[in-house]
PDB file of C-alpha atoms in Angstrom:
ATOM      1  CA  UNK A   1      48.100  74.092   6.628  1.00 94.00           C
ATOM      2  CA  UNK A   2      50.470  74.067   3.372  1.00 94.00           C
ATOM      3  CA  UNK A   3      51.501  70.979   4.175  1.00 95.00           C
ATOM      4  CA  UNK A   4      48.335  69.166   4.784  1.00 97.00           C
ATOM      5  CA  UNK A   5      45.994  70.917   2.015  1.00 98.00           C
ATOM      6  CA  UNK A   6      48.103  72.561  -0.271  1.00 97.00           C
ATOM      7  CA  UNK A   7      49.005  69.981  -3.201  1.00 98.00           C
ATOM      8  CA  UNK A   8      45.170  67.965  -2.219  1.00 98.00           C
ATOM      9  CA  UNK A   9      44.225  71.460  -3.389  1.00 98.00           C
ATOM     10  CA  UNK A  10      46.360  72.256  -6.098  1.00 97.00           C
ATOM     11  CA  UNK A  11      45.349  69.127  -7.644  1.00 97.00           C
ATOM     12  CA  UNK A  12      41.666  70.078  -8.381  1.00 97.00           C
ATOM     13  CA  UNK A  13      43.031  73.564  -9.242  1.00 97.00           C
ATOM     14  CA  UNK A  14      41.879  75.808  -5.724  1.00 97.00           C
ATOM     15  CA  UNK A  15      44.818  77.907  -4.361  1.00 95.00           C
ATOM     16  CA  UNK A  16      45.402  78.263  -0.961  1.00 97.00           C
ATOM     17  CA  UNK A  17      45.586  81.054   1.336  1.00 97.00           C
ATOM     18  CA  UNK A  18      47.234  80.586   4.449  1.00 95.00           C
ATOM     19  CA  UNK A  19      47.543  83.973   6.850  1.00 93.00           C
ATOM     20  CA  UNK A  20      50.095  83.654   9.267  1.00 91.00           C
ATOM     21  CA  UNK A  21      48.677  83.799  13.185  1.00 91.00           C
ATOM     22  CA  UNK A  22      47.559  86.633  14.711  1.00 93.00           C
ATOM     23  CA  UNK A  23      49.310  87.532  17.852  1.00 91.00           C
ATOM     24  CA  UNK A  24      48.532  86.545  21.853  1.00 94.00           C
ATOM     25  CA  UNK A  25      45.008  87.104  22.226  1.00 95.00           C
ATOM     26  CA  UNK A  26      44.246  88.041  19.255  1.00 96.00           C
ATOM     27  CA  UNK A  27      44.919  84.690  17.246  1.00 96.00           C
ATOM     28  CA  UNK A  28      40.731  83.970  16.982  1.00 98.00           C
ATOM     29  CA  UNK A  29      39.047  87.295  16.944  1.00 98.00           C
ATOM     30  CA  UNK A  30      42.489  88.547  14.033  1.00 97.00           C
ATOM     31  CA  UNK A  31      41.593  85.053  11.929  1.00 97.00           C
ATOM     32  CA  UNK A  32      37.463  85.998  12.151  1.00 98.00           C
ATOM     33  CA  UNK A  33      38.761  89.308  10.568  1.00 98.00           C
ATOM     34  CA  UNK A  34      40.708  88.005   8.335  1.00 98.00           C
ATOM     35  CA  UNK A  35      38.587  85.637   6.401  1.00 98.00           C
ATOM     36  CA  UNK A  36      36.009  88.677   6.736  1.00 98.00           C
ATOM     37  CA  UNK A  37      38.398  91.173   4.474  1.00 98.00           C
ATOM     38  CA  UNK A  38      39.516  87.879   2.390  1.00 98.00           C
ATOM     39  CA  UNK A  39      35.986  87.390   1.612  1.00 98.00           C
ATOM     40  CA  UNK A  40      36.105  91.362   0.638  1.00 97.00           C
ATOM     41  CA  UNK A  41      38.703  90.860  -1.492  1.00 97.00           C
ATOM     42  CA  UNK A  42      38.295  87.451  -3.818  1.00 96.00           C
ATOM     43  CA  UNK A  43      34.233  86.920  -2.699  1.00 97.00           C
ATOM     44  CA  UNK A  44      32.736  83.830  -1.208  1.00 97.00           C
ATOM     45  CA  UNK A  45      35.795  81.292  -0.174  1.00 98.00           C
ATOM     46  CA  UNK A  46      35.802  77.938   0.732  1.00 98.00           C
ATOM     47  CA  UNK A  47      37.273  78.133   4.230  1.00 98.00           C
ATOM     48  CA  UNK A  48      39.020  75.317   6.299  1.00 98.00           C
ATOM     49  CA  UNK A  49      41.900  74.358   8.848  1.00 98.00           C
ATOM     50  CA  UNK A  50      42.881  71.978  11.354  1.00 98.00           C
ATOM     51  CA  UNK A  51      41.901  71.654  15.025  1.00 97.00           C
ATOM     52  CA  UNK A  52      41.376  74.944  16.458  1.00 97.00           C
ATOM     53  CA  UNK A  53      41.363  76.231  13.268  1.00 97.00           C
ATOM     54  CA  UNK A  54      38.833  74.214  11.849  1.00 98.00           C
ATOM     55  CA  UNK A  55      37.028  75.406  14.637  1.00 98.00           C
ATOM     56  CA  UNK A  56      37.474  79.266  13.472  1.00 98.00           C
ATOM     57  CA  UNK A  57      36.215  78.344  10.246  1.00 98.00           C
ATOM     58  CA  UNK A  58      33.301  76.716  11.221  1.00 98.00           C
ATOM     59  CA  UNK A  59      32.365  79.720  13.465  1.00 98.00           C
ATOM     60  CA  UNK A  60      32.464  81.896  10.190  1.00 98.00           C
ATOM     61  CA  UNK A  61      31.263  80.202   8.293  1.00 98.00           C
ATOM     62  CA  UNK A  62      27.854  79.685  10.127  1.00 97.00           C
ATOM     63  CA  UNK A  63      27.914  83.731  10.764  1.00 96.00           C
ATOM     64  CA  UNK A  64      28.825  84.224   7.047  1.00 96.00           C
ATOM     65  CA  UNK A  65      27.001  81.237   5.207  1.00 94.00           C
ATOM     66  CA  UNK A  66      26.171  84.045   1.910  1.00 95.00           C
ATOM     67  CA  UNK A  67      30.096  84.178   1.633  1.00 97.00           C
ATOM     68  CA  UNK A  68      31.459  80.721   2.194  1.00 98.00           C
ATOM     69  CA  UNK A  69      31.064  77.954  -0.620  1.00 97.00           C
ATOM     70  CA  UNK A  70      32.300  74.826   1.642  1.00 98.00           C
ATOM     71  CA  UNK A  71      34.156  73.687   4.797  1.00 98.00           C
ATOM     72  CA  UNK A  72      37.585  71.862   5.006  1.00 98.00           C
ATOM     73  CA  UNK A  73      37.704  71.145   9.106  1.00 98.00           C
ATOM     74  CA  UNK A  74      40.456  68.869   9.626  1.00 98.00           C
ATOM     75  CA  UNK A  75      40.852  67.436  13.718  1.00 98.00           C
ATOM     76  CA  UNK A  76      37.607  69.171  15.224  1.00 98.00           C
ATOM     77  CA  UNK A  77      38.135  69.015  19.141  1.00 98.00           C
ATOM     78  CA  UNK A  78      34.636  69.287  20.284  1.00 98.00           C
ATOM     79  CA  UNK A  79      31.908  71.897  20.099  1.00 97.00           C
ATOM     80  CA  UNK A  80      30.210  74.318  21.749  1.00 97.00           C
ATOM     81  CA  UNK A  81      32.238  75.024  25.133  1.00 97.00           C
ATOM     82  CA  UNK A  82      35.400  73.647  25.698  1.00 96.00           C
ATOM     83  CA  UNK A  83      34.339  71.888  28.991  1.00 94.00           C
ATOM     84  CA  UNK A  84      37.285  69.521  29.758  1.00 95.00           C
ATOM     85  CA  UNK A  85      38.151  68.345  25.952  1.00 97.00           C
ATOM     86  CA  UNK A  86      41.381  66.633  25.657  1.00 97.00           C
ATOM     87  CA  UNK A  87      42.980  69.331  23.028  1.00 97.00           C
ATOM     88  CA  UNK A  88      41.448  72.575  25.572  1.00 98.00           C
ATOM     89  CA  UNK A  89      43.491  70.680  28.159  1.00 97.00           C
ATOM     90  CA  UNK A  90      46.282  70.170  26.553  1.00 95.00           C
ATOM     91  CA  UNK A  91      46.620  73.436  25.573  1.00 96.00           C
ATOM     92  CA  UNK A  92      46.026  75.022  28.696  1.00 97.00           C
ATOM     93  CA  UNK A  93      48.994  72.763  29.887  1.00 95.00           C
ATOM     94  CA  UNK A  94      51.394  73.693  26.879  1.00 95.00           C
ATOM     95  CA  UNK A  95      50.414  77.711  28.115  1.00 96.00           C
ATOM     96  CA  UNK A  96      51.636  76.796  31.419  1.00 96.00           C
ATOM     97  CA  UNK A  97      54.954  75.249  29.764  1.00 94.00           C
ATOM     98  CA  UNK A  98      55.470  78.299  27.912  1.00 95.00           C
ATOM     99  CA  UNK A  99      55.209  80.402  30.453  1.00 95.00           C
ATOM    100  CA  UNK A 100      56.982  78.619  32.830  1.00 95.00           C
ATOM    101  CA  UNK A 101      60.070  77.672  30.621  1.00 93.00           C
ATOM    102  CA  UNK A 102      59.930  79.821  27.378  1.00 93.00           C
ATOM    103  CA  UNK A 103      59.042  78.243  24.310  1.00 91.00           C
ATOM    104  CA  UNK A 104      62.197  76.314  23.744  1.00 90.00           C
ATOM    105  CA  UNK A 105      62.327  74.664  27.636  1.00 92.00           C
ATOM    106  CA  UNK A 106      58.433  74.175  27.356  1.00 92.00           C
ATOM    107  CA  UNK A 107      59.347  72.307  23.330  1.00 91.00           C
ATOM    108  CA  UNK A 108      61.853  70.423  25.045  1.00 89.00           C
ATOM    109  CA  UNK A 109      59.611  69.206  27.713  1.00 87.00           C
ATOM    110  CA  UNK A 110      56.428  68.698  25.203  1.00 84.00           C
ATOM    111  CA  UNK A 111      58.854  66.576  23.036  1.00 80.00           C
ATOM    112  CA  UNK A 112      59.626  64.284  25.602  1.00 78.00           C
ATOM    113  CA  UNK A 113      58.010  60.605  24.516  1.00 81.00           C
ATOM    114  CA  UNK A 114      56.363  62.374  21.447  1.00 86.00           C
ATOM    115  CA  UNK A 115      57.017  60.778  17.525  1.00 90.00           C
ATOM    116  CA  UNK A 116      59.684  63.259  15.978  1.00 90.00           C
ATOM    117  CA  UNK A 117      57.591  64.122  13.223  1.00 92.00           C
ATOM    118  CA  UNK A 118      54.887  65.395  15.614  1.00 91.00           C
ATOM    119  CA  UNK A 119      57.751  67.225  18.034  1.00 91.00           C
ATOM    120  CA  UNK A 120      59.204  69.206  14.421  1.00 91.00           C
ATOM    121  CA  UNK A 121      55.206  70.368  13.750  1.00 90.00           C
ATOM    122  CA  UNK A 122      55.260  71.772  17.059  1.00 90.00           C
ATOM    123  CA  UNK A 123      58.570  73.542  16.866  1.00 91.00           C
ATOM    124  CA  UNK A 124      57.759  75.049  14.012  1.00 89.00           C
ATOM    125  CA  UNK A 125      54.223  76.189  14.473  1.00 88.00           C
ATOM    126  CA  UNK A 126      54.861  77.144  18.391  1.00 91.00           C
ATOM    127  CA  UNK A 127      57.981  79.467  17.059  1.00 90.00           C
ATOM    128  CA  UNK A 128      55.919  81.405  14.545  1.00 85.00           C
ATOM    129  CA  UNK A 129      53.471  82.748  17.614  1.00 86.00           C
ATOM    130  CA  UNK A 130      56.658  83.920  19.064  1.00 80.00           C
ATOM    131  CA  UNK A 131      56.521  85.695  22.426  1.00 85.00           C
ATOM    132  CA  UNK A 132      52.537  85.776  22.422  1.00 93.00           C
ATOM    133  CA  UNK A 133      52.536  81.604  22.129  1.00 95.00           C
ATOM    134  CA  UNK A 134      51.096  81.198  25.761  1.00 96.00           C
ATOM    135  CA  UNK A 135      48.097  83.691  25.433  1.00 97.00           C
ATOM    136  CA  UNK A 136      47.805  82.290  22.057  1.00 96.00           C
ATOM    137  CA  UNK A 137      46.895  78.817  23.669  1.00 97.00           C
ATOM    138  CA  UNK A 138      45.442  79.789  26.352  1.00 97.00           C
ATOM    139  CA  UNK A 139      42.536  81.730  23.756  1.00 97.00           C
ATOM    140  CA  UNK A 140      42.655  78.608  21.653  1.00 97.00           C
ATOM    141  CA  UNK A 141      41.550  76.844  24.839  1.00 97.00           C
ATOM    142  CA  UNK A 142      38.687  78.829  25.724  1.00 97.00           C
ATOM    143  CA  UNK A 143      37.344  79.873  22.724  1.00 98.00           C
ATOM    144  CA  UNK A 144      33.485  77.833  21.896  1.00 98.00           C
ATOM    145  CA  UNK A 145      33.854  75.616  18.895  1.00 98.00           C
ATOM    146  CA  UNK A 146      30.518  75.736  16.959  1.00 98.00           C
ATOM    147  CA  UNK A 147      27.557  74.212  18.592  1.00 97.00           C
ATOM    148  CA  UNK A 148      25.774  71.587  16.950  1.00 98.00           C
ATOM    149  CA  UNK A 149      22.942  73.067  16.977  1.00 97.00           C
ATOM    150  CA  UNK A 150      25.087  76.456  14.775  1.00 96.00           C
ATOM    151  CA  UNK A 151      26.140  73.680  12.299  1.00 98.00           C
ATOM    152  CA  UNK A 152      22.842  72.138  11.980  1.00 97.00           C
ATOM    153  CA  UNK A 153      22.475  76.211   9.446  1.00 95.00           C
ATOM    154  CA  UNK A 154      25.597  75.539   7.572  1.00 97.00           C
ATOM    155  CA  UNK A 155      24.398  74.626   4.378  1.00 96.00           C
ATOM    156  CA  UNK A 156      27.604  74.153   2.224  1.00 97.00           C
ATOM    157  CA  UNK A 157      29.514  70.866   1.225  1.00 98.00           C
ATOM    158  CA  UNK A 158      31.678  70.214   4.552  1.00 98.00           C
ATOM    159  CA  UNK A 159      34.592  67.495   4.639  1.00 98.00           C
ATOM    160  CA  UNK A 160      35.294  66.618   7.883  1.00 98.00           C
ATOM    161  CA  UNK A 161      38.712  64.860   8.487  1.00 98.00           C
ATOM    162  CA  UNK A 162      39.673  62.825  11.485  1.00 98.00           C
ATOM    163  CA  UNK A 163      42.605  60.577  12.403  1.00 98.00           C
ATOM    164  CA  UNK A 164      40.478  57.426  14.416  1.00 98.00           C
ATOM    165  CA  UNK A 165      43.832  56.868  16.582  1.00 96.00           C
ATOM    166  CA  UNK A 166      43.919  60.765  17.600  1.00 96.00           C
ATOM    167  CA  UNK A 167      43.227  60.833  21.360  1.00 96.00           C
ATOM    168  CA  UNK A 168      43.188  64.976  21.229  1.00 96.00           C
ATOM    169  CA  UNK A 169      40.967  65.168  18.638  1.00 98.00           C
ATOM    170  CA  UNK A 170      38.663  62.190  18.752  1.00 98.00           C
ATOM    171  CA  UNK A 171      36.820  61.072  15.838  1.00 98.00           C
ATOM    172  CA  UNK A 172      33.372  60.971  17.449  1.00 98.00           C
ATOM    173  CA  UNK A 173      33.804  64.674  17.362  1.00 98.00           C
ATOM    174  CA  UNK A 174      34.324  64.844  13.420  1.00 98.00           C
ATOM    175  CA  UNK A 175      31.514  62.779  13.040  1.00 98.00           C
ATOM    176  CA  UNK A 176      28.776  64.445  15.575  1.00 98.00           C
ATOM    177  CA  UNK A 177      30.147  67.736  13.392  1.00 98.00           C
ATOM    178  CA  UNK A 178      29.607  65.523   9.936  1.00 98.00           C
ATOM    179  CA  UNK A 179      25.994  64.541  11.555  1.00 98.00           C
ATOM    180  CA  UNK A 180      25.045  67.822  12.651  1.00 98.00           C
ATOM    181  CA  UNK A 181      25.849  69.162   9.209  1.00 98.00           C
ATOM    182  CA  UNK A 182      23.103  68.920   6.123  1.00 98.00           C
ATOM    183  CA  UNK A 183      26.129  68.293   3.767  1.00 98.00           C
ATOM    184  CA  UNK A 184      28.516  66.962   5.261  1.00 98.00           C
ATOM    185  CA  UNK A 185      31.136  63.666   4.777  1.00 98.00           C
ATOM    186  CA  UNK A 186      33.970  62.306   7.243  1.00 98.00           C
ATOM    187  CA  UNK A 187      37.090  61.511   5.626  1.00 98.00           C
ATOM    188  CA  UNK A 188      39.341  59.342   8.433  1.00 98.00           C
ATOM    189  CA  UNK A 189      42.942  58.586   8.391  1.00 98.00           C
ATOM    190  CA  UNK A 190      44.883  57.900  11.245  1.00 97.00           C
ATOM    191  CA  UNK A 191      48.455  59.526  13.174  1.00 96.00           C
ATOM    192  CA  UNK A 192      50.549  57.316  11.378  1.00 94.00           C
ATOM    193  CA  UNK A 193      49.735  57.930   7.836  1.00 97.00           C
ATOM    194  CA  UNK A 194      49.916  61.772   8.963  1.00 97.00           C
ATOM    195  CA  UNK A 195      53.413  60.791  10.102  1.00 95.00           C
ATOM    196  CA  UNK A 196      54.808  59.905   7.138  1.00 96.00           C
ATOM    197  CA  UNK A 197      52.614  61.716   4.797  1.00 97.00           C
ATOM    198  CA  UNK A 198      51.310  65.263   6.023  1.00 96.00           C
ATOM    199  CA  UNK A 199      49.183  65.191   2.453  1.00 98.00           C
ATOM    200  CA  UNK A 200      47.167  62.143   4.052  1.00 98.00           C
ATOM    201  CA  UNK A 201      45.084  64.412   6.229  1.00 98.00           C
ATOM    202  CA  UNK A 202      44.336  66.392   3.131  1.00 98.00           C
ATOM    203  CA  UNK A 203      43.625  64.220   0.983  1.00 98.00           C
ATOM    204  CA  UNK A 204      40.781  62.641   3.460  1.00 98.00           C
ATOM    205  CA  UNK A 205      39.517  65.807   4.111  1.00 98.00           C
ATOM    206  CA  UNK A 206      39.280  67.039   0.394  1.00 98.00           C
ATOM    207  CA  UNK A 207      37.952  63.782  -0.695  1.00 98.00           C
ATOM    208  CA  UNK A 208      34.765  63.933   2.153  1.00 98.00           C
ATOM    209  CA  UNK A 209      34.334  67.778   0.852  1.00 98.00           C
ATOM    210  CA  UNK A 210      34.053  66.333  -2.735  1.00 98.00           C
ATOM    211  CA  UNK A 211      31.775  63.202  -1.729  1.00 98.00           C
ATOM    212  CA  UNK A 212      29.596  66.448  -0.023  1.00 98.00           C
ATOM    213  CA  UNK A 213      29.191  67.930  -2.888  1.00 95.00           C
TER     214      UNK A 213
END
């Protein structure tokens, strides 16, 4: 999240709040509770995050539209139920890995044939769930995405971002999302560019949220 949105942020003045993940099971229920007591403390926010955390803020934001001023969702999967999506697959096979070979066997194994920039990402978010990793992918998995139908309510400026050569998270999601939306803009960028320049992502999804607006 720093990486990707923090200096696209910084640069139109907007600080960024990024909570660590909440343990095993707990990672989407502890991030809905989270932005609820954020919201407590500074007021309405303008929420965002990347795949399944672009999902989360989606989902609160359409239960919480009186306290949320905009949308940054950055690699949507799909929406509604999971179903067989690419990225609910994959994660259900990365659980497996985990708990199968711990998280440094199953890093080794998910690196294999991967860019190295993308293998690093992994290592370092998959090390900060620490022993709860595997429960935390396997909720990730499971967990409904918005419907269309919930976005269709979310009345706020949304930038949706989407890399067009990302398999996991494929584009036609971002823009059914961006459709479904009343305010809404897709900002696309592709793997590479997010390979050499985590900002990239940011910067497309920022720019769509301003273009929104």
């Amino acid at each position: 999240m720093r990486a990707v949105f923090a200096g696209p942020l910084r640069a139109l003045g907007i600080r960024l709040i990024a909570p660590p993940p909440p343990p095993g099971d707990r990672l989407a229920d502890g991030y809905l509770e989270e932005l609820d007591r954020l919201a407590l403390e500074h007021g309405p926010l303008l929420v965002g995050g990347i795949s399944f955390g672009a999902h989360l803020s989606a989902e609160w934001a359409a239960r919480e539209p009186a306290r949320c001023t905009g949308l940054l969702a950055a690699l949507p999967a799909w929406n509604g139920p999971a179903g067989r999506a690419p990225a609910s697959l994959a994660a259900r096979l990365s659980a497996d890995l985990v708990a199968e070979n711990g998280v440094d066997g199953a890093l080794a194994k998910s690196s294999d044939g991967v860019p190295e920039w993308l293998s690093a990402e992994l290592g370092r978010a998959w090390r900060r769930h620490g022993g709860g990793l595997a429960a935390s992918l396997r909720t990730a998995a499971g967990h409904p995405a918005p419907s269309l139908e919930d976005l269709k309510g979310l009345d706020v400026p949304a930038g949706i971002g989407a890399c067009v050569d990302d398999p996991i998270h494929p584009v036609e999601v971002a823009r059914a999302w961006a459709n479904a939306l009343p305010r809404a803009e897709v900002g696309e960028s592709t793997l590479t560019a997010l390979g050499a320049d985590r900002e990239s992502l940011g910067r497309a999804t920022v720019l769509a949220w301003l273009k929104a607006r």
